[in-house]
Amino acid sequence: MDFTSLNRIAVAIALTAGAGLLCWEAGSFLVPDTAPLHPAVTIPHPESKPSTAPVKQETPPADLAQEGAKIASMQCAMCHTFTADSPDTVGPSLWGVGARHIASKNGYSYSDALTAHKGERWTKDTLSAWLTNPAEFAPGTRMMFPGVSDENTRARIIAWLLTLDATTPDSTKAPQTEKTHDVSPPPPAGNAEHGAALGQQQCAMCHSFDPDGPAIVGPPLHDIFGRQIAAFTGYTYSDAIKGVKGSWTPDQLDAWLKDPGQVAPGTKMMFPGVSSQSDRDDIIAWLKTLAAQTPKAQP
Ligand code: HEC
Ligand code: HEC
């Protein structure tokens, strides 16, 4: 992939993030946290024909969750946060949602509609019913969201939601083994072009790689190679990563990409890790090429 198209993608992501922020602002304005909301307008829900096609089962759970993360960053992030200790915004933080009872997060004031379900837990089934049509699951809910009618899309979002907690049973977590990479034989080590493709798939929903790119879910990474750890001034890092000293050397990047939670226990980077050594080598080779470019010297 050349850097022009890379930049185009990064700009598109940045614009999406910007639009998300705008929606959030608008949402906070339209949906004040305090007043119980009676929707003046009912958002029309596209008549969901429950798809008769069975949910595809072949995709490994790690990939499902990764796709779900991407979808959630577009459809849910304007109203919800997903990381440990992140604040409630329009909706409650969804960190650990798979381990809690419905409408049970301390400090968030739920509608009576959702509170009526308090005796139930958030499982695959209740999440699926909720996300299909929140207003049908809990008539009068404050979640002004038309629903996700596509079963496969819901399955991906739910797979992602269920990874958002250290206490979730292992079966719902991304496997830490080489298994997910069995399908394609690893390319030669340090292939920056393959690294760029991996970066777009696995990192770009949370990071900008553009020169002077913005913080999205995580800090921008254009000049990350060799940068001091947790040093981008416009980003609020977790205390966990702020406690890690030094700079991003190849070894440090390798350890981080293998398992961020190992390098900085409690980090906000909710990422299962890149288990394949050669994939990590490729990503690092790519990050190095980014740092080598002078901003604005792009074609
Ligand atoms: C326009 C804002 C908005 C959007 C977009 C939105 N939500 Fe919500 N969400 C809310 C609000 C507000 C609540 C609280 C509902 C209530 O109290 O009735 C909520 C509640 C929830 C809950 C219940 C949490 C709990 O603690 O019981 C889940 C789960 C949830 N949302 C998931 C999602 C997912 C997944 C998406 C994206 C597919 C999404 N939401 C999109 C505003 C939103
Ligand atoms: C789900 C969102 C998400 C994904 C996906 C993700 N990251 Fe992150 N990343 C973050 C967050 C959030 C932080 C800040 C961590 C903290 O403050 O604890 C971060 C921090 C980092 C840092 C440290 C930055 C610094 O300034 O010190 C690096 C390096 C990094 N990520 C690389 C990557 C790479 C490479 C990928 C893809 C293989 C990736 N991340 C995927 C969210 C993500």
Coordinates of C-alpha atoms and ligand atoms in Angstrom, one line a residue:
M1 CA 0.0 0.0 0.0
D2 CA 1.4 3.4 -0.8
F3 CA 1.4 6.2 1.7
T4 CA -1.0 8.4 -0.2
S5 CA -3.8 5.8 0.1
L6 CA -2.6 5.2 3.7
N7 CA -3.0 8.8 4.5
R8 CA -6.3 8.9 2.8
I9 CA -7.5 6.1 5.0
A10 CA -6.1 7.8 8.1
V11 CA -7.8 11.1 7.1
A12 CA -11.1 9.2 6.6
I13 CA -10.7 7.7 10.0
A14 CA -10.0 11.1 11.5
L15 CA -13.0 12.5 9.9
T16 CA -15.2 9.7 11.2
A17 CA -13.8 10.3 14.7
G18 CA -14.6 14.0 14.3
A19 CA -18.1 13.3 13.2
G20 CA -18.5 10.9 16.2
L21 CA -17.4 13.7 18.5
L22 CA -19.9 16.1 16.9
C23 CA -22.7 13.5 17.4
W24 CA -21.6 13.1 20.9
E25 CA -21.9 16.8 21.5
A26 CA -25.2 16.9 19.8
G27 CA -26.3 13.9 21.8
S28 CA -25.3 15.4 25.1
F29 CA -27.3 18.5 24.1
L30 CA -30.3 16.6 23.0
V31 CA -30.2 14.0 25.7
P32 CA -29.3 15.7 28.9
D33 CA -28.2 13.2 31.5
T34 CA -30.5 14.5 34.1
A35 CA -34.0 14.7 32.7
P36 CA -35.8 11.4 32.1
L37 CA -36.4 11.4 28.5
H38 CA -39.6 10.9 26.6
P39 CA -38.6 10.8 23.0
A40 CA -40.4 13.5 21.0
V41 CA -39.6 11.7 17.9
T42 CA -39.5 7.9 17.5
I43 CA -36.6 6.9 15.4
P44 CA -38.2 4.7 12.7
H45 CA -36.8 1.2 13.0
P46 CA -36.3 -0.5 9.7
E47 CA -38.7 -3.5 9.8
S48 CA -36.3 -6.1 10.8
K49 CA -36.9 -9.2 8.9
P50 CA -35.1 -11.6 11.1
S51 CA -32.7 -13.0 8.7
T52 CA -33.2 -16.7 8.0
A53 CA -29.6 -17.3 7.1
P54 CA -27.8 -18.9 10.0
V55 CA -25.1 -16.9 11.7
K56 CA -21.7 -17.6 10.0
Q57 CA -19.7 -19.8 12.4
E58 CA -16.4 -20.1 10.5
T59 CA -14.8 -16.8 11.6
P60 CA -12.6 -17.3 14.6
P61 CA -13.8 -15.4 17.7
A62 CA -10.8 -13.1 17.8
D63 CA -11.5 -11.8 14.3
L64 CA -15.2 -11.5 15.1
A65 CA -14.4 -9.4 18.1
Q66 CA -11.9 -7.3 16.1
E67 CA -14.6 -6.5 13.5
G68 CA -17.0 -5.8 16.3
A69 CA -14.6 -3.3 17.8
K70 CA -14.5 -1.5 14.5
I71 CA -18.3 -1.4 14.2
A72 CA -18.7 -0.3 17.8
S73 CA -16.3 2.5 17.2
M74 CA -18.6 3.8 14.5
Q75 CA -22.0 3.1 15.9
C76 CA -21.7 3.1 19.7
A77 CA -18.6 5.2 20.7
M78 CA -20.5 8.5 20.4
C79 CA -22.5 7.5 23.4
H80 CA -20.4 4.8 25.2
T81 CA -16.9 4.3 26.4
F82 CA -15.3 0.8 26.5
T83 CA -12.2 1.0 28.6
A84 CA -11.5 0.3 32.3
D85 CA -12.2 3.4 34.5
S86 CA -13.6 5.3 31.6
P87 CA -16.4 7.7 32.4
D88 CA -20.1 7.3 31.6
T89 CA -20.9 9.6 28.7
V90 CA -24.4 9.7 27.2
G91 CA -24.7 6.0 28.0
P92 CA -23.0 4.0 30.8
S93 CA -19.4 2.8 30.2
L94 CA -19.6 -0.7 28.7
W95 CA -16.4 -2.0 30.3
G96 CA -17.3 -5.3 31.9
V97 CA -20.8 -5.3 30.6
G98 CA -20.8 -9.0 30.0
A99 CA -20.2 -9.6 33.6
R100 CA -23.0 -7.5 35.1
H101 CA -26.7 -7.4 35.6
I102 CA -28.7 -5.2 33.4
A103 CA -28.8 -1.5 34.4
S104 CA -26.5 -2.2 37.3
K105 CA -23.5 0.1 36.8
N106 CA -23.0 2.3 39.9
G107 CA -23.1 6.0 39.2
Y108 CA -25.2 5.9 36.1
S109 CA -28.8 6.7 36.3
Y110 CA -30.8 4.4 34.0
S111 CA -34.3 4.9 32.7
D112 CA -37.0 3.1 34.6
A113 CA -37.5 1.1 31.4
L114 CA -34.1 -0.5 31.5
T115 CA -34.1 -0.7 35.3
A116 CA -37.2 -3.0 35.0
H117 CA -34.8 -5.6 33.6
K118 CA -32.4 -5.4 36.5
G119 CA -33.0 -9.0 37.6
E120 CA -31.5 -10.3 34.3
R121 CA -27.9 -10.4 33.2
W122 CA -26.3 -9.2 30.0
T123 CA -25.6 -12.4 28.1
K124 CA -25.3 -13.1 24.4
D125 CA -29.1 -13.5 24.2
T126 CA -30.1 -10.4 26.2
L127 CA -27.5 -8.3 24.4
S128 CA -28.8 -9.6 21.1
A129 CA -32.4 -8.8 21.9
W130 CA -31.4 -5.3 23.2
L131 CA -29.2 -4.4 20.2
T132 CA -31.8 -5.6 17.7
N133 CA -34.2 -3.0 19.0
P134 CA -33.6 -1.3 22.3
A135 CA -37.1 0.3 22.4
E136 CA -38.7 -3.0 22.0
F137 CA -36.6 -4.7 24.7
A138 CA -37.2 -1.8 27.1
P139 CA -40.0 0.5 25.9
G140 CA -39.1 4.0 27.1
T141 CA -35.4 3.4 27.2
R142 CA -33.1 6.5 26.9
M143 CA -30.9 4.7 24.4
M144 CA -32.0 6.5 21.3
F145 CA -30.7 4.0 18.8
P146 CA -32.6 2.4 16.0
G147 CA -31.0 -1.0 16.6
V148 CA -28.7 -3.3 14.6
S149 CA -31.0 -5.5 12.5
D150 CA -28.3 -7.5 10.8
E151 CA -27.6 -10.7 12.8
N152 CA -24.0 -11.1 11.7
T153 CA -23.2 -7.5 12.6
R154 CA -24.8 -8.0 16.1
A155 CA -22.8 -11.1 16.6
R156 CA -19.6 -9.2 15.9
I157 CA -20.5 -6.3 18.3
I158 CA -21.4 -8.8 21.0
A159 CA -18.2 -10.8 20.6
W160 CA -16.3 -7.5 21.1
L161 CA -18.4 -6.5 24.1
L162 CA -17.8 -9.8 25.8
T163 CA -14.0 -9.3 25.6
L164 CA -14.2 -6.0 27.6
D165 CA -13.5 -7.6 30.9
A166 CA -10.7 -9.5 32.5
T167 CA -13.2 -11.8 34.3
T168 CA -14.9 -12.9 31.1
P169 CA -14.6 -16.7 30.5
D170 CA -11.7 -17.5 28.3
S171 CA -13.8 -18.9 25.5
T172 CA -15.0 -15.4 24.6
K173 CA -11.5 -13.9 24.6
A174 CA -9.2 -13.6 21.7
P175 CA -7.0 -16.7 21.8
Q176 CA -3.4 -15.8 22.6
T177 CA -2.1 -18.6 20.4
E178 CA -0.8 -18.8 16.8
K179 CA -4.2 -20.3 15.8
T180 CA -5.7 -17.2 14.3
H181 CA -2.8 -17.0 11.9
D182 CA -2.8 -20.6 10.7
V183 CA -4.7 -19.7 7.6
S184 CA -2.0 -17.6 5.9
P185 CA 1.6 -18.6 6.1
P186 CA 3.7 -15.7 7.6
P187 CA 5.5 -13.5 5.0
P188 CA 9.3 -12.9 5.4
A189 CA 10.1 -11.1 8.6
G190 CA 10.1 -7.3 8.7
N191 CA 7.9 -6.8 5.6
A192 CA 6.8 -3.2 6.1
E193 CA 4.1 -3.4 3.4
H194 CA 2.5 -6.4 5.1
G195 CA 2.9 -4.5 8.4
A196 CA 1.0 -1.5 6.9
A197 CA -1.9 -3.8 5.9
L198 CA -2.0 -5.3 9.4
G199 CA -1.9 -1.9 10.9
Q200 CA -4.9 -0.8 8.9
Q201 CA -6.8 -3.9 10.0
Q202 CA -5.8 -4.1 13.6
C203 CA -4.8 -0.6 14.8
A204 CA -6.4 2.1 12.7
M205 CA -9.8 2.0 14.5
C206 CA -8.0 3.3 17.5
H207 CA -4.8 5.1 16.2
S208 CA -4.0 7.7 13.5
F209 CA -0.8 7.0 11.6
D210 CA -1.0 10.3 9.7
P211 CA 1.7 13.0 10.2
D212 CA 0.1 15.4 12.8
G213 CA -2.8 13.0 13.1
P214 CA -5.3 13.3 15.9
A215 CA -5.8 11.2 19.0
I216 CA -8.7 8.8 18.4
V217 CA -9.2 6.0 21.0
G218 CA -5.4 5.9 21.4
P219 CA -2.7 8.5 20.7
P220 CA -1.5 9.1 17.1
L221 CA 1.4 7.0 16.1
H222 CA 3.1 8.5 13.1
D223 CA 6.4 9.1 14.9
I224 CA 6.0 6.4 17.5
F225 CA 9.2 4.6 16.5
G226 CA 11.8 5.9 19.0
R227 CA 9.3 8.3 20.7
Q228 CA 9.3 8.5 24.5
I229 CA 6.7 6.2 26.0
A230 CA 3.4 7.9 26.8
A231 CA 4.7 11.2 25.5
F232 CA 2.1 12.6 23.1
T233 CA 1.0 15.8 24.8
G234 CA -2.6 15.9 23.5
Y235 CA -3.6 12.5 24.9
T236 CA -4.5 11.4 28.4
Y237 CA -2.7 8.2 29.1
S238 CA -3.5 5.6 31.8
D239 CA -1.3 5.7 34.9
A240 CA -0.4 2.2 33.9
I241 CA 1.5 3.2 30.7
K242 CA 2.8 6.4 32.3
G243 CA 4.6 4.2 34.8
V244 CA 6.6 2.5 31.9
K245 CA 10.0 4.3 31.4
G246 CA 12.0 4.7 28.3
S247 CA 11.2 5.0 24.6
W248 CA 9.7 2.8 21.9
T249 CA 12.6 0.6 20.8
P250 CA 11.9 -2.4 18.6
D251 CA 12.1 -4.7 21.7
Q252 CA 9.7 -2.5 23.7
L253 CA 7.3 -2.3 20.7
D254 CA 7.5 -6.1 20.3
A255 CA 6.7 -6.7 23.9
W256 CA 3.8 -4.2 23.8
L257 CA 2.3 -5.6 20.7
K258 CA 2.5 -9.1 22.0
D259 CA 0.6 -8.3 25.1
P260 CA 0.0 -4.6 26.1
G261 CA -1.4 -5.7 29.5
Q262 CA 1.8 -7.5 30.3
V263 CA 4.0 -4.4 29.7
A264 CA 1.6 -2.0 31.4
P265 CA -1.0 -3.9 33.6
G266 CA -4.1 -1.8 33.6
T267 CA -3.4 -0.1 30.3
K268 CA -6.3 1.5 28.4
M269 CA -5.3 -0.2 25.2
M270 CA -7.9 -3.0 24.9
F271 CA -6.1 -5.2 22.5
P272 CA -5.6 -8.9 22.7
G273 CA -2.1 -8.6 21.2
V274 CA -0.5 -9.8 18.0
S275 CA 0.5 -13.4 18.7
S276 CA 2.5 -14.0 15.6
Q277 CA 6.2 -13.0 15.8
S278 CA 6.5 -12.3 12.1
D279 CA 3.3 -10.1 12.1
R280 CA 4.8 -8.1 15.0
D281 CA 8.1 -7.8 13.0
D282 CA 6.2 -6.5 10.0
I283 CA 4.2 -4.0 12.0
I284 CA 7.4 -2.7 13.7
A285 CA 9.2 -2.5 10.3
W286 CA 6.2 -0.4 9.0
L287 CA 6.2 1.9 12.1
K288 CA 9.9 2.5 11.5
T289 CA 9.2 3.6 7.9
L290 CA 6.6 6.0 9.1
A291 CA 9.0 7.7 11.5
A292 CA 11.6 8.0 8.7
Q293 CA 9.3 10.1 6.6
T294 CA 9.5 13.8 7.0
P295 CA 6.0 15.2 7.6
K296 CA 4.8 17.3 4.5
A297 CA 7.5 15.7 2.3
Q298 CA 4.8 13.3 1.1
P299 CA 4.0 13.0 -2.6
Ligands
HEC1 C1 -27.4 7.9 21.0 C2 -26.6 7.4 22.1 C3 -26.4 5.9 22.1 C4 -25.9 5.1 21.1 C5 -25.5 5.5 19.7 C6 -25.8 3.7 21.7 N1 -26.2 3.8 23.0 FE1 -26.2 2.2 24.3 N2 -27.1 3.3 25.7 C7 -27.4 4.7 25.6 C8 -28.1 5.1 26.8 C9 -28.6 6.5 27.0 C10 -28.2 3.9 27.6 C11 -29.0 3.8 29.0 C12 -30.3 3.3 28.6 C13 -31.4 3.5 29.7 O1 -31.1 3.8 30.8 O2 -32.5 3.2 29.3 C14 -27.6 2.8 26.9 C15 -27.4 1.5 27.4 C16 -26.7 0.5 26.8 C17 -26.5 -0.8 27.4 C18 -27.0 -1.3 28.8 C19 -25.8 -1.1 29.7 C20 -26.1 -1.5 31.1 O3 -25.2 -1.1 32.0 O4 -27.0 -2.1 31.4 C21 -25.8 -1.5 26.5 C22 -25.3 -3.0 26.6 C23 -25.6 -0.7 25.3 N3 -26.2 0.6 25.6 C24 -24.9 -1.0 24.2 C25 -24.8 -0.3 23.0 C26 -24.1 -0.7 21.8 C27 -23.4 -2.0 21.7 C28 -24.2 0.3 20.9 C29 -23.8 0.4 19.5 C30 -24.2 -0.7 18.6 C31 -25.0 1.4 21.6 N4 -25.3 1.0 22.8 C32 -25.3 2.6 21.0 C33 -27.0 5.5 24.5 C34 -26.6 5.0 23.3
HEC2 C1 -9.2 -0.8 20.8 C2 -8.3 0.3 20.6 C3 -6.9 0.1 20.2 C4 -6.3 -0.8 19.3 C5 -7.1 -1.7 18.4 C6 -4.9 -0.6 19.3 N1 -4.6 0.3 20.3 FE1 -2.7 1.0 20.7 N2 -3.4 2.2 22.2 C7 -4.8 2.3 22.5 C8 -4.9 3.1 23.7 C9 -6.2 3.5 24.4 C10 -3.6 3.5 24.1 C11 -3.2 4.3 25.3 C12 -2.8 3.3 26.4 C13 -2.7 3.8 27.8 O1 -2.9 5.0 28.0 O2 -2.6 3.0 28.7 C14 -2.7 2.9 23.1 C15 -1.3 3.0 23.1 C16 -0.5 2.5 22.1 C17 1.0 2.7 22.1 C18 1.8 3.6 23.0 C19 1.7 5.0 22.5 C20 2.6 6.0 23.3 O3 2.4 7.2 23.0 O4 3.4 5.7 24.1 C21 1.4 2.1 21.0 C22 2.9 2.0 20.5 C23 0.3 1.4 20.4 N3 -0.8 1.7 21.1 C24 0.4 0.7 19.2 C25 -0.7 0.0 18.7 C26 -0.6 -0.9 17.5 C27 0.7 -1.0 16.6 C28 -1.8 -1.4 17.3 C29 -2.2 -2.4 16.3 C30 -1.4 -3.6 16.2 C31 -2.7 -0.9 18.3 N4 -2.0 -0.1 19.1 C32 -4.0 -1.2 18.5 C33 -5.8 1.7 21.9 C34 -5.7 0.8 20.9

